[in-house]
mmCIF file of C-alpha atoms in Angstrom:
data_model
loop_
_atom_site.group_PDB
_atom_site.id
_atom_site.type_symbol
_atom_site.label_atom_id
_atom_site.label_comp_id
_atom_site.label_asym_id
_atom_site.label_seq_id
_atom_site.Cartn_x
_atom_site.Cartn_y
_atom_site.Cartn_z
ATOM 1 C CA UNK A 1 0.000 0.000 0.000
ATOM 2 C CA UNK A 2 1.349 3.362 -0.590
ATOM 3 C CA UNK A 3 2.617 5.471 1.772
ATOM 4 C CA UNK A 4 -0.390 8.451 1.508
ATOM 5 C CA UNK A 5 -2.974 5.748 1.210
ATOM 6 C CA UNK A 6 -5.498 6.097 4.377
ATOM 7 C CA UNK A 7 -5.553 2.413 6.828
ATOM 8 C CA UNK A 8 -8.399 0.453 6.573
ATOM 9 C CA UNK A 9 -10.482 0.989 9.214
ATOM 10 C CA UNK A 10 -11.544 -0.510 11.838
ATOM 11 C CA UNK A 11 -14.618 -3.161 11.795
ATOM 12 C CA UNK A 12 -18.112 -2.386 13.306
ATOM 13 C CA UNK A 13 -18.483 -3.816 16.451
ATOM 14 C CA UNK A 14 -21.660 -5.659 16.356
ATOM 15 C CA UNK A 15 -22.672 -4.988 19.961
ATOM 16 C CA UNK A 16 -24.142 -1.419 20.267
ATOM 17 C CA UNK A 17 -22.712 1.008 22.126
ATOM 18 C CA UNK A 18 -24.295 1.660 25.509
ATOM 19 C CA UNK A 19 -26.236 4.901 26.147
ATOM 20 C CA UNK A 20 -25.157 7.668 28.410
ATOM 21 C CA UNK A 21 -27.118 8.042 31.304
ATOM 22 C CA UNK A 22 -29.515 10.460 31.562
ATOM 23 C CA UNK A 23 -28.586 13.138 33.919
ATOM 24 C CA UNK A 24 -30.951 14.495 36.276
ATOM 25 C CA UNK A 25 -29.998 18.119 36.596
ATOM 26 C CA UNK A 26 -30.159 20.503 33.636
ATOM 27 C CA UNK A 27 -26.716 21.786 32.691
ATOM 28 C CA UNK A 28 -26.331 24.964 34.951
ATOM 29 C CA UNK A 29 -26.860 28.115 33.230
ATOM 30 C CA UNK A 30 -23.993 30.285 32.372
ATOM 31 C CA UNK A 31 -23.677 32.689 34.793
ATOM 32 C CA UNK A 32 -24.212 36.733 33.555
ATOM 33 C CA UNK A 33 -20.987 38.512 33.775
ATOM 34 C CA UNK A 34 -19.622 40.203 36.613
ATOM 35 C CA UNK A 35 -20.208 44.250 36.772
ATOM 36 C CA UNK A 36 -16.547 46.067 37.104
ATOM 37 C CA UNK A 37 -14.943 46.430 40.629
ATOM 38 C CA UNK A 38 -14.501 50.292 39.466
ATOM 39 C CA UNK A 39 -16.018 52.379 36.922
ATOM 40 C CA UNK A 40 -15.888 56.204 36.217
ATOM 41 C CA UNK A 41 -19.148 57.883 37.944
ATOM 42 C CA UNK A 42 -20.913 58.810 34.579
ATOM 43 C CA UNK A 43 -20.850 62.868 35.491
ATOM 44 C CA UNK A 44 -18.411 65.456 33.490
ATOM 45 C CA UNK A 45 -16.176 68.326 34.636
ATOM 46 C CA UNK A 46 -15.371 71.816 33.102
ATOM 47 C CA UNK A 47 -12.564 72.984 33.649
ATOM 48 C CA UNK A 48 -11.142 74.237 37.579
ATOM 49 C CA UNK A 49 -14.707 73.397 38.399
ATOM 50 C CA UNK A 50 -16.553 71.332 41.225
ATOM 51 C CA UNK A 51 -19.648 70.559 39.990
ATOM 52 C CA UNK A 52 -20.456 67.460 38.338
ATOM 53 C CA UNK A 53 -22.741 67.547 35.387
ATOM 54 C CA UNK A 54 -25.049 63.944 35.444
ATOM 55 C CA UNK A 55 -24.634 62.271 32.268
ATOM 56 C CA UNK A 56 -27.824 60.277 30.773
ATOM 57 C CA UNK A 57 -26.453 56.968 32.782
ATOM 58 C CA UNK A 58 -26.503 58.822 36.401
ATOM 59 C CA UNK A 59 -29.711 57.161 37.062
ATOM 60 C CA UNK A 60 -28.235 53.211 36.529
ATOM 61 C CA UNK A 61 -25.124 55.057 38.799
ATOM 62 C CA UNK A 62 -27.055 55.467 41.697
ATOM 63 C CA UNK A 63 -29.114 52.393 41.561
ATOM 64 C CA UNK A 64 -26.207 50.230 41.040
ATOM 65 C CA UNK A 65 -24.378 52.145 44.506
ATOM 66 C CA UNK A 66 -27.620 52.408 46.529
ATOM 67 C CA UNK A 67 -28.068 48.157 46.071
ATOM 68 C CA UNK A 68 -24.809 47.267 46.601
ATOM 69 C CA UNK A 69 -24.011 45.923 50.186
ATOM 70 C CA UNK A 70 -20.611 47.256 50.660
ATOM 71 C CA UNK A 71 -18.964 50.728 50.484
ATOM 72 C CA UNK A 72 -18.772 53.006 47.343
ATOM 73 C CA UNK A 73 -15.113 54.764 47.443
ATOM 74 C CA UNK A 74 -15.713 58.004 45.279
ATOM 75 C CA UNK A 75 -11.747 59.024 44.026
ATOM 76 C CA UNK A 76 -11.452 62.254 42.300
ATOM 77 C CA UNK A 77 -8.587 62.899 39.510
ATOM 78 C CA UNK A 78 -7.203 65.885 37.667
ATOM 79 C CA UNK A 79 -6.178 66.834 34.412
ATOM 80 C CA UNK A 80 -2.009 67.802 35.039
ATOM 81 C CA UNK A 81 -2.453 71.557 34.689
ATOM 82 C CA UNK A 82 -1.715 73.223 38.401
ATOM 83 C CA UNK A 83 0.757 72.614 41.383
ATOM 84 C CA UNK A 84 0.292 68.856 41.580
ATOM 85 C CA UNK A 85 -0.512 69.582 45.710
ATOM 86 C CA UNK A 86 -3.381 71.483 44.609
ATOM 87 C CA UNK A 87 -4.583 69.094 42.027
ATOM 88 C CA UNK A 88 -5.265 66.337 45.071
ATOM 89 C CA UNK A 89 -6.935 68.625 46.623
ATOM 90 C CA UNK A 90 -8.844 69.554 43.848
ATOM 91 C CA UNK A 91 -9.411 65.890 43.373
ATOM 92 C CA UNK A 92 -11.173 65.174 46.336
ATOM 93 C CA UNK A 93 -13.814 68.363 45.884
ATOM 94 C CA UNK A 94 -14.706 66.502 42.534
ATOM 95 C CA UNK A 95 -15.195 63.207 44.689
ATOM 96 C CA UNK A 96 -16.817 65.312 48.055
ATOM 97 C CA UNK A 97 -19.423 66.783 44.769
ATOM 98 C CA UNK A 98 -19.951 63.172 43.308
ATOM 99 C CA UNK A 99 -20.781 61.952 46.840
ATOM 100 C CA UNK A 100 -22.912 64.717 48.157
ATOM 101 C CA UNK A 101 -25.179 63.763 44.646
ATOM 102 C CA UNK A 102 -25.660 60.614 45.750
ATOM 103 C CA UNK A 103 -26.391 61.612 48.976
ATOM 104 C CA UNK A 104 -29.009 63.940 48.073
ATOM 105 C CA UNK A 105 -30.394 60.321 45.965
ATOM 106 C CA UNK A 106 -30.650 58.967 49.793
ATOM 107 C CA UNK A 107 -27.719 57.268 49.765
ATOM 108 C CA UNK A 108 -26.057 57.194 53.302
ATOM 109 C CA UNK A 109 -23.068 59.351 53.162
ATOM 110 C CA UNK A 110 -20.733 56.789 55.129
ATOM 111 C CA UNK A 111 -21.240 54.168 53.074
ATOM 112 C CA UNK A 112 -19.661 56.736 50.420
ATOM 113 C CA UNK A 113 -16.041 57.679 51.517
ATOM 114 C CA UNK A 114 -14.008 59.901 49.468
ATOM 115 C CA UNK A 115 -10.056 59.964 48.144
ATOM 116 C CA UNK A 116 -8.153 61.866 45.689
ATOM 117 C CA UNK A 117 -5.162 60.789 42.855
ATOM 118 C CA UNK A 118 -4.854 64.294 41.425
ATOM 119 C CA UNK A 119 -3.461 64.191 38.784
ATOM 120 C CA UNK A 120 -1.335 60.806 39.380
ATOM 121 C CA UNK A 121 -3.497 58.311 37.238
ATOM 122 C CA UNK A 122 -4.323 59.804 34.219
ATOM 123 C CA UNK A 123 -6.513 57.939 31.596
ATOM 124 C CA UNK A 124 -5.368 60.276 28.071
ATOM 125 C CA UNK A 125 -2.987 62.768 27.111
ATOM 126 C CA UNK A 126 -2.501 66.131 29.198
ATOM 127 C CA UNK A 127 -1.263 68.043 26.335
ATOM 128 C CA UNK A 128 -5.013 67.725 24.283
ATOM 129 C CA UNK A 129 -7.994 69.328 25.952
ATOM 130 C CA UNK A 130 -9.911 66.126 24.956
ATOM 131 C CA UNK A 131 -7.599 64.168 26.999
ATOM 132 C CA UNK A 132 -7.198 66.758 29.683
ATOM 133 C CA UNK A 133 -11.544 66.779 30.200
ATOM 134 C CA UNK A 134 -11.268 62.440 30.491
ATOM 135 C CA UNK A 135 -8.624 62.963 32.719
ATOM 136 C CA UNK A 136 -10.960 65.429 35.226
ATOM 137 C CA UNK A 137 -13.465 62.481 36.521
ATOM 138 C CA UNK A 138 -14.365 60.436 39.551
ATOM 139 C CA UNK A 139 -14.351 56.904 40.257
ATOM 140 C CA UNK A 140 -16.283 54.270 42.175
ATOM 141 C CA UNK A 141 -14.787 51.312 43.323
ATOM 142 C CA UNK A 142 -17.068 48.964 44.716
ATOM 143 C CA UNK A 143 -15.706 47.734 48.127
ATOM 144 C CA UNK A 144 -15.966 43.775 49.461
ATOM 145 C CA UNK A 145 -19.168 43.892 51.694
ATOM 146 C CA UNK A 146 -16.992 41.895 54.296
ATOM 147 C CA UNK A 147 -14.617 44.341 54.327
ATOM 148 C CA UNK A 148 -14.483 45.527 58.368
ATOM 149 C CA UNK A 149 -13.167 48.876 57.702
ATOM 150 C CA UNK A 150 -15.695 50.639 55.023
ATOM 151 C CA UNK A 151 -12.753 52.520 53.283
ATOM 152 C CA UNK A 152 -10.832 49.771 52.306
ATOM 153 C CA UNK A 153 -10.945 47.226 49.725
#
């Protein structure tokens, strides 16, 4: 037989093949995907400013902190422009205006802490103003329910 010719194969058995057994429980269902551990609170900032303007999401936002059973750390960040000392602080008025938002949604305030990066994490490029307005946002991270200390992850 040549080399490229395909073996023979093999014979029928003449017994039939046993069936599998019929399982009692359905296969499990595949489970949804897991929501992010931190996302950016869907509000914008102009400019040296405070106040958050609600994007069209804010609504899923606050229903998404108000049901979850652990803390909600708020962390404000800055675009690069300023003193980088004032840019934390800075930070944390964006995050102190994101939580007191919430808060007026009737979401406890201490389940809400606050922290600032400044201008240490930034998402885009400081030299464009469209990457200087993504860089001027707050996040949540959403805290381990077990955690004992509320600010910590």
């Amino acid at each position: 037989r040549p080399a490229s010719a395909p073996a023979a194969a093999e014979p029928a058995s003449a017994e039939p093949t046993p069936a599998e057994p019929a399982s009692a429980e359905p296969a499990p269902a595949a489970a949804a995907p897991a929501e992010p551990r931190t996302v950016e609170a869907p509000v914008e900032f102009v400019s040296d400013s405070y106040r958050p303007v609600e994007r069209a999401t804010f609504p899923e936002f606050v229903a998404r902190v108000r049901s979850h059973d652990g803390a909600v750390r708020l962390t404000g960040h800055t675009d690069s422009r300023g003193p980088a000392e004032s840019n934390v602080i800075f930070g944390l008025g964006r995050a102190w205006a994101v939580q007191q938002l919430l808060v007026l949604k009737g979401i406890a305030e201490q389940k809400i802490p606050i922290a600032s990066k400044g201008e240490a994490e930034p998402i885009a490029d400081n030299t464009t103003l469209e990457g200087r307005a993504a860089n001027r946002r707050v996040t949540a991270e959403f805290l381990d329910p077990d955690a004992s200390n509320r600010g910590t992850p």
